[in-house]
């Protein structure tokens, strides 16, 4: 698409007419002020409020969108801009890497057009693609008399954190909630969400993983039964729903622009730094200039931990689980050159012994391996001892089914890669890591893995063993983090001793 | 290939590790756009195929073939209206799940860059044919605007061949949403530009996928009527 500037307004052109330019080449994009006498389309208002969409995403004719622009209700922004060095960057996903851009002969602008490949799956953004947003009043969502229907009670640690969340949301602050695995993070948010909704703030909970969106949605729907909730992930049906409460994957945030008064970012550490950078960009774009940001994590990275220690980052810890028992502290066991043993078709003696003990007591266990290939070498060896053994990894088509069978106790030993390091809960298990020295097992991965044990009130204790061929710093830091959380929990009276 | 800049696979975005060896240093290979994993997922069409549409016979049972022609082509050839209209189709890869995804990303998502994945094999296939005019299967004006580019024209351009856009297409519902019977008994969706100058010429039609052969045969019929000598076709997937 091309535009000409006429009477200080942009006019779209379907062909390469004289004097027309692509939006990325426009020096200035005039924005008319909203015309109070113009009867804007409320459906367009619902669709566009706080968004940045493409023409292709909007089920209204171009003429109608243009009319709203001319009357000041719709904004056009550049999809691709240029850095000072004339290099392109993608306004939607923040991509600046040259290898993520490509050029094509574009039928829309009839020029060689640069497009972003990184966010291509959300619709192609190129030099001739405008991002379309809303410039009029926000839609009004009537409030029910009672917002929060949840009746449960919070532990002392949860309560303290919950107060902080409310405060941060009302005062538009940034706050980190550092809560151990199994602390009950979701309940901590309820009061904050209620406070936001009561003060007509639009709020969003974003997480990197679709699984988490799917798990959170029903819980929040039952806690806030009369509040419309939009649940957004790749392929979800709520894509164009306007709601005061949104639960979204961080990916879906790319469609939002200055939309939220309060943003809760869950599991910020779940992805490697480069990916995280893109997700941070999305989160920053999606929140309003004046807004609050709550980060939730069980395992902040080293930089964040340092910022917490040196007082540069406002944070609250929940050092203890809601059941008031301490976290299981991992035990380090040297198991020699376990890869060599596997190659010879054997498990190291102490690993074998560990497995046999669980087998005798019929105790379900998770066994973590650093790589798929090594796990598959170990599978027949464990299976020989206990036929009720399975292995899962990220690309396993039966992954969900196997996790389900583990829950139903049909599987005794589940071998896994780091894919099950977070998110899954089995009530009564022991956990072993075989080859904990591998680089894939970072401090945060190991803390998460250890956090799989002792989750339920009925079985608050579970054994965590790291079998290794040489201790690593990451292992030591993980153990230190767990021990210090337990110590803090005891000191604050959150753990029964 | 380069030693200092890492390449990323166009399809899976994983890093392509450079092949650092004396051989690579002295006889550098052609640029590799995709990683070995992705390369392995393309299935070349090999073995015995249908004489006309190059459908691999391994995939189909005997009742569905008549000597060296598959049953689909047999049905086309049986009909005097369609007999000999399309002389032969050549396809590059089996239209498996992987190819379906790659083509979808290429044409529907509009990742133009993926054209490079196909252009080298395409060029090699074309080298073996005697062709006067290359004709891409066109998109309707509306569809072209929607997608931003014509995928078949892109393949020709990237392979360094000159596309002749002598066909136009009337805007209709998407082909991929129709059944076989619907596709065959379709009224002509193509039109020929006036004065196409193809009399006695050998034509190569280019499309992305051969499914029922209906699209290609409809286009071929029009070209035949305008005096083309022979019409062959080439597609990425079969």
PDB file of C-alpha atoms in Angstrom, chain A residues 1 14 99-108 115 117 120-124, chain B residues 8-11 13 105 109-114 144-149 157:
ATOM      1  CA  UNK A   1       0.000   0.000   0.000  1.00  0.00           C
ATOM      2  CA  UNK A  14      -3.703   1.103  -4.497  1.00  0.00           C
ATOM      3  CA  UNK A  99      19.463 -11.793   8.943  1.00  0.00           C
ATOM      4  CA  UNK A 100      15.878 -11.567  10.151  1.00  0.00           C
ATOM      5  CA  UNK A 101      14.978  -9.209   7.292  1.00  0.00           C
ATOM      6  CA  UNK A 102      14.421 -10.034   3.630  1.00  0.00           C
ATOM      7  CA  UNK A 103      13.345  -8.173   0.506  1.00  0.00           C
ATOM      8  CA  UNK A 104      10.638  -9.031  -2.016  1.00  0.00           C
ATOM      9  CA  UNK A 105       9.088  -7.416  -5.083  1.00  0.00           C
ATOM     10  CA  UNK A 106       5.849  -6.264  -3.488  1.00  0.00           C
ATOM     11  CA  UNK A 107       2.597  -6.174  -5.431  1.00  0.00           C
ATOM     12  CA  UNK A 108       1.087  -3.769  -2.902  1.00  0.00           C
ATOM     13  CA  UNK A 115       9.875  -7.351   5.516  1.00  0.00           C
ATOM     14  CA  UNK A 117      10.832 -12.543   9.160  1.00  0.00           C
ATOM     15  CA  UNK A 120       6.059 -13.183  10.170  1.00  0.00           C
ATOM     16  CA  UNK A 121       3.693 -15.690  11.751  1.00  0.00           C
ATOM     17  CA  UNK A 122       1.637 -12.812  13.156  1.00  0.00           C
ATOM     18  CA  UNK A 123       1.115 -11.376   9.655  1.00  0.00           C
ATOM     19  CA  UNK A 124       3.794  -9.899   7.408  1.00  0.00           C
TER      20      UNK A 124
ATOM     21  CA  UNK B   8      20.861 -19.538   9.780  1.00  0.00           C
ATOM     22  CA  UNK B   9      18.589 -22.118   8.205  1.00  0.00           C
ATOM     23  CA  UNK B  10      15.836 -20.388   6.231  1.00  0.00           C
ATOM     24  CA  UNK B  11      13.309 -22.943   7.382  1.00  0.00           C
ATOM     25  CA  UNK B  13      16.131 -20.776  11.903  1.00  0.00           C
ATOM     26  CA  UNK B 105       4.825 -20.409   4.967  1.00  0.00           C
ATOM     27  CA  UNK B 109       2.485 -16.290   5.292  1.00  0.00           C
ATOM     28  CA  UNK B 110       4.393 -14.642   2.483  1.00  0.00           C
ATOM     29  CA  UNK B 111       7.979 -15.500   3.437  1.00  0.00           C
ATOM     30  CA  UNK B 112       9.373 -14.647  -0.012  1.00  0.00           C
ATOM     31  CA  UNK B 113      12.900 -15.588   1.009  1.00  0.00           C
ATOM     32  CA  UNK B 114      11.989 -19.287   1.050  1.00  0.00           C
ATOM     33  CA  UNK B 144      -2.021 -11.009  -5.737  1.00  0.00           C
ATOM     34  CA  UNK B 145      -2.657  -7.880  -3.688  1.00  0.00           C
ATOM     35  CA  UNK B 146      -3.523  -9.993  -0.652  1.00  0.00           C
ATOM     36  CA  UNK B 147      -0.367 -12.112  -0.864  1.00  0.00           C
ATOM     37  CA  UNK B 148       1.977  -9.417  -2.129  1.00  0.00           C
ATOM     38  CA  UNK B 149       3.653 -11.674  -4.699  1.00  0.00           C
ATOM     39  CA  UNK B 157      12.639 -15.036 -11.354  1.00  0.00           C
TER      40      UNK B 157
END
